[in-house]
Each structure stands twice: as structure tokens, then as C-alpha cells.
Amino acid sequence: MKPRKTRKIRIGSLTIGGDSPVAVQSMTATRTVDIAATARQIQILEKAGADVIRIAVDSRQDVEALKTLRKGSQAVFSVDL
């Protein structure tokens, strides 16, 4: 099978598409406002090799929690609205 030609895009510091390696993504399954539980899941996903971690943001409280989570991790986050 011939690979499709795709364009490169950046998600934070990560490049996907084109000739970049396949990026592994996963999503947290906690309420984002539960900072301790979400931070634990982020750590687990990072250790498991996730390149992109998706986080649900459904409220202003989630936005504030995301700011705190961002300070505690070097992972590339993608927000699901």
C-alpha cells in the first residue's frame, strides 16, 4: 500500500504528518477540574509514551484547571471543547 502524501502541522512542539513518525495520542478520562486525578492520568500517559494528551474543557473552571495542569507537565496537550 502506498502511503498518502500529507502535510506537516505542529501541535505545540510536536510535528505530525508528512514524513514525521506516527504520534500516539490518548485522552484523560477524569473531570478536568479534579486536578489531582487528571495530573495522575497525565503522568501515566506520559510514561506510557503518549505524544499528545487530549483533555476535555467544558467550562471556565476547566480552563482554570488546565492552566494549573499545564504548569505541572511538559506533555503536548490538545483540548477537546
Tab-separated table of N, CA and C in Angstrom:
chain	number	residue	atom	x	y	z
A	1	MET	N	0.849	-1.161	0.000
A	1	MET	CA	0.000	0.000	0.000
A	1	MET	C	0.903	1.236	0.000
A	2	LYS	N	0.604	2.166	-0.870
A	2	LYS	CA	1.384	3.397	-0.959
A	2	LYS	C	0.849	4.409	0.055
A	3	PRO	N	1.735	4.986	0.894
A	3	PRO	CA	1.271	5.976	1.875
A	3	PRO	C	0.727	7.226	1.188
A	4	ARG	N	-0.309	7.792	1.778
A	4	ARG	CA	-0.841	9.059	1.266
A	4	ARG	C	0.112	10.182	1.592
A	5	LYS	N	0.193	11.135	0.703
A	5	LYS	CA	1.025	12.307	0.953
A	5	LYS	C	0.228	13.268	1.839
A	6	THR	N	0.820	13.654	2.960
A	6	THR	CA	0.150	14.565	3.889
A	6	THR	C	1.058	15.745	4.178
A	7	ARG	N	0.458	16.805	4.668
A	7	ARG	CA	1.263	17.979	5.016
A	7	ARG	C	1.598	17.933	6.499
A	8	LYS	N	2.693	18.567	6.848
A	8	LYS	CA	3.116	18.626	8.246
A	8	LYS	C	2.382	19.750	8.961
A	9	ILE	N	1.982	19.479	10.194
A	9	ILE	CA	1.438	20.522	11.067
A	9	ILE	C	2.082	20.363	12.437
A	10	ARG	N	2.007	21.421	13.218
A	10	ARG	CA	2.588	21.393	14.561
A	10	ARG	C	1.483	21.465	15.609
A	11	ILE	N	1.658	20.666	16.637
A	11	ILE	CA	0.834	20.732	17.839
A	11	ILE	C	1.827	21.010	18.956
A	12	GLY	N	1.900	22.250	19.380
A	12	GLY	CA	2.928	22.617	20.359
A	12	GLY	C	4.296	22.382	19.761
A	13	SER	N	5.109	21.584	20.422
A	13	SER	CA	6.462	21.300	19.938
A	13	SER	C	6.518	20.048	19.066
A	14	LEU	N	5.377	19.402	18.843
A	14	LEU	CA	5.314	18.144	18.105
A	14	LEU	C	4.890	18.390	16.663
A	15	THR	N	5.592	17.773	15.714
A	15	THR	CA	5.210	17.843	14.304
A	15	THR	C	4.579	16.518	13.915
A	16	ILE	N	3.411	16.588	13.257
A	16	ILE	CA	2.759	15.381	12.755
A	16	ILE	C	2.510	15.547	11.266
A	17	GLY	N	2.322	14.422	10.590
A	17	GLY	CA	2.081	14.446	9.152
A	17	GLY	C	3.378	14.450	8.372
A	18	GLY	N	3.245	14.459	7.042
A	18	GLY	CA	4.424	14.430	6.187
A	18	GLY	C	5.233	13.181	6.451
A	19	ASP	N	6.530	13.343	6.619
A	19	ASP	CA	7.400	12.196	6.884
A	19	ASP	C	7.703	12.035	8.376
A	20	SER	N	6.932	12.719	9.226
A	20	SER	CA	7.120	12.606	10.681
A	20	SER	C	6.667	11.227	11.155
A	21	PRO	N	7.256	10.732	12.241
A	21	PRO	CA	6.786	9.454	12.783
A	21	PRO	C	5.345	9.580	13.286
A	22	VAL	N	4.654	8.457	13.354
A	22	VAL	CA	3.277	8.441	13.845
A	22	VAL	C	3.273	8.887	15.305
A	23	ALA	N	2.365	9.797	15.645
A	23	ALA	CA	2.246	10.288	17.020
A	23	ALA	C	1.143	9.510	17.738
A	24	VAL	N	1.432	9.098	18.955
A	24	VAL	CA	0.460	8.381	19.775
A	24	VAL	C	-0.282	9.402	20.620
A	25	GLN	N	-1.627	9.310	20.600
A	25	GLN	CA	-2.420	10.223	21.422
A	25	GLN	C	-3.363	9.421	22.304
A	26	SER	N	-3.704	10.017	23.429
A	26	SER	CA	-4.683	9.431	24.320
A	26	SER	C	-5.396	10.572	25.029
A	27	MET	N	-6.482	10.238	25.708
A	27	MET	CA	-7.287	11.273	26.363
A	27	MET	C	-7.491	10.926	27.829
A	28	THR	N	-7.462	11.946	28.662
A	28	THR	CA	-7.755	11.721	30.077
A	28	THR	C	-9.231	11.348	30.223
A	29	ALA	N	-9.532	10.575	31.250
A	29	ALA	CA	-10.903	10.126	31.489
A	29	ALA	C	-11.429	10.659	32.816
A	30	THR	N	-10.858	11.758	33.273
A	30	THR	CA	-11.259	12.353	34.547
A	30	THR	C	-11.955	13.683	34.287
A	31	ARG	N	-12.621	14.196	35.309
A	31	ARG	CA	-13.135	15.562	35.219
A	31	ARG	C	-11.928	16.476	35.328
A	32	THR	N	-11.765	17.383	34.397
A	32	THR	CA	-10.578	18.234	34.349
A	32	THR	C	-10.427	19.065	35.614
A	33	VAL	N	-11.542	19.456	36.231
A	33	VAL	CA	-11.465	20.246	37.465
A	33	VAL	C	-10.898	19.441	38.633
A	34	ASP	N	-10.878	18.128	38.511
A	34	ASP	CA	-10.229	17.282	39.520
A	34	ASP	C	-8.744	17.235	39.156
A	35	ILE	N	-8.034	18.272	39.568
A	35	ILE	CA	-6.649	18.478	39.145
A	35	ILE	C	-5.757	17.305	39.551
A	36	ALA	N	-5.901	16.805	40.757
A	36	ALA	CA	-5.036	15.709	41.221
A	36	ALA	C	-5.224	14.459	40.364
A	37	ALA	N	-6.472	14.074	40.115
A	37	ALA	CA	-6.744	12.869	39.319
A	37	ALA	C	-6.295	13.051	37.873
A	38	THR	N	-6.541	14.225	37.319
A	38	THR	CA	-6.149	14.480	35.933
A	38	THR	C	-4.630	14.512	35.804
A	39	ALA	N	-3.947	15.125	36.760
A	39	ALA	CA	-2.480	15.161	36.739
A	39	ALA	C	-1.904	13.750	36.822
A	40	ARG	N	-2.519	12.892	37.646
A	40	ARG	CA	-2.077	11.497	37.746
A	40	ARG	C	-2.208	10.792	36.399
A	41	GLN	N	-3.352	11.009	35.732
A	41	GLN	CA	-3.545	10.374	34.426
A	41	GLN	C	-2.555	10.906	33.394
A	42	ILE	N	-2.273	12.191	33.429
A	42	ILE	CA	-1.295	12.771	32.502
A	42	ILE	C	0.060	12.103	32.711
A	43	GLN	N	0.474	11.929	33.963
A	43	GLN	CA	1.757	11.274	34.256
A	43	GLN	C	1.777	9.839	33.728
A	44	ILE	N	0.683	9.127	33.925
A	44	ILE	CA	0.588	7.742	33.446
A	44	ILE	C	0.694	7.699	31.923
A	45	LEU	N	-0.017	8.598	31.253
A	45	LEU	CA	0.011	8.626	29.786
A	45	LEU	C	1.391	9.006	29.260
A	46	GLU	N	2.046	9.958	29.927
A	46	GLU	CA	3.410	10.330	29.529
A	46	GLU	C	4.350	9.127	29.653
A	47	LYS	N	4.272	8.417	30.781
A	47	LYS	CA	5.137	7.249	30.993
A	47	LYS	C	4.839	6.135	29.996
A	48	ALA	N	3.582	6.046	29.546
A	48	ALA	CA	3.189	5.020	28.576
A	48	ALA	C	3.601	5.392	27.152
A	49	GLY	N	4.077	6.624	26.967
A	49	GLY	CA	4.576	7.016	25.652
A	49	GLY	C	3.653	7.874	24.813
A	50	ALA	N	2.592	8.413	25.409
A	50	ALA	CA	1.687	9.278	24.643
A	50	ALA	C	2.426	10.542	24.206
A	51	ASP	N	2.313	10.871	22.922
A	51	ASP	CA	2.925	12.088	22.387
A	51	ASP	C	1.999	13.291	22.550
A	52	VAL	N	0.689	13.047	22.450
A	52	VAL	CA	-0.325	14.095	22.583
A	52	VAL	C	-1.340	13.616	23.610
A	53	ILE	N	-1.674	14.480	24.568
A	53	ILE	CA	-2.672	14.135	25.578
A	53	ILE	C	-3.858	15.065	25.408
A	54	ARG	N	-5.018	14.460	25.128
A	54	ARG	CA	-6.243	15.237	24.941
A	54	ARG	C	-6.933	15.409	26.286
A	55	ILE	N	-7.439	16.633	26.501
A	55	ILE	CA	-8.103	16.965	27.760
A	55	ILE	C	-9.404	17.689	27.441
A	56	ALA	N	-10.505	17.242	28.068
A	56	ALA	CA	-11.807	17.881	27.854
A	56	ALA	C	-11.877	19.186	28.637
A	57	VAL	N	-12.359	20.225	27.978
A	57	VAL	CA	-12.564	21.526	28.628
A	57	VAL	C	-13.988	21.961	28.300
A	58	ASP	N	-14.869	21.853	29.312
A	58	ASP	CA	-16.289	22.134	29.117
A	58	ASP	C	-16.784	23.361	29.873
A	59	SER	N	-15.912	23.983	30.664
A	59	SER	CA	-16.363	25.103	31.491
A	59	SER	C	-15.193	26.033	31.792
A	60	ARG	N	-15.511	27.171	32.366
A	60	ARG	CA	-14.457	28.109	32.777
A	60	ARG	C	-13.592	27.501	33.890
A	61	GLN	N	-14.209	26.686	34.738
A	61	GLN	CA	-13.443	26.024	35.795
A	61	GLN	C	-12.411	25.063	35.187
A	62	ASP	N	-12.795	24.392	34.093
A	62	ASP	CA	-11.851	23.514	33.399
A	62	ASP	C	-10.693	24.316	32.812
A	63	VAL	N	-10.984	25.508	32.299
A	63	VAL	CA	-9.928	26.373	31.747
A	63	VAL	C	-8.923	26.716	32.844
A	64	GLU	N	-9.424	27.070	34.019
A	64	GLU	CA	-8.537	27.401	35.139
A	64	GLU	C	-7.726	26.177	35.568
A	65	ALA	N	-8.376	25.021	35.610
A	65	ALA	CA	-7.665	23.786	35.971
A	65	ALA	C	-6.589	23.469	34.936
A	66	LEU	N	-6.890	23.699	33.672
A	66	LEU	CA	-5.924	23.438	32.603
A	66	LEU	C	-4.665	24.282	32.774
A	67	LYS	N	-4.832	25.520	33.224
A	67	LYS	CA	-3.669	26.386	33.468
A	67	LYS	C	-2.750	25.757	34.516
A	68	THR	N	-3.347	25.217	35.569
A	68	THR	CA	-2.565	24.568	36.625
A	68	THR	C	-1.904	23.295	36.104
A	69	LEU	N	-2.655	22.490	35.356
A	69	LEU	CA	-2.116	21.247	34.804
A	69	LEU	C	-0.961	21.524	33.844
A	70	ARG	N	-1.083	22.577	33.072
A	70	ARG	CA	-0.052	22.948	32.096
A	70	ARG	C	1.278	23.232	32.799
A	71	LYS	N	1.207	23.871	33.970
A	71	LYS	CA	2.426	24.207	34.724
A	71	LYS	C	3.143	22.959	35.233
A	72	GLY	N	2.403	21.871	35.426
A	72	GLY	CA	2.986	20.672	36.007
A	72	GLY	C	3.407	19.612	35.009
A	73	SER	N	3.346	19.924	33.708
A	73	SER	CA	3.660	18.906	32.711
A	73	SER	C	4.331	19.510	31.489
A	74	GLN	N	5.214	18.735	30.887
A	74	GLN	CA	5.850	19.134	29.631
A	74	GLN	C	5.161	18.474	28.437
A	75	ALA	N	4.104	17.711	28.681
A	75	ALA	CA	3.400	16.999	27.613
A	75	ALA	C	2.742	17.979	26.643
A	76	VAL	N	2.505	17.501	25.426
A	76	VAL	CA	1.764	18.283	24.438
A	76	VAL	C	0.282	18.016	24.692
A	77	PHE	N	-0.478	19.075	24.977
A	77	PHE	CA	-1.911	18.950	25.235
A	77	PHE	C	-2.703	19.350	23.999
A	78	SER	N	-3.817	18.662	23.797
A	78	SER	CA	-4.803	19.043	22.796
A	78	SER	C	-6.125	19.133	23.548
A	79	VAL	N	-6.843	20.228	23.371
A	79	VAL	CA	-8.067	20.465	24.135
A	79	VAL	C	-9.289	20.058	23.321
A	80	ASP	N	-10.163	19.268	23.926
A	80	ASP	CA	-11.459	18.925	23.339
A	80	ASP	C	-12.492	19.849	23.953
A	81	LEU	N	-13.115	20.656	23.124
A	81	LEU	CA	-14.135	21.590	23.614
A	81	LEU	C	-15.509	20.979	23.554
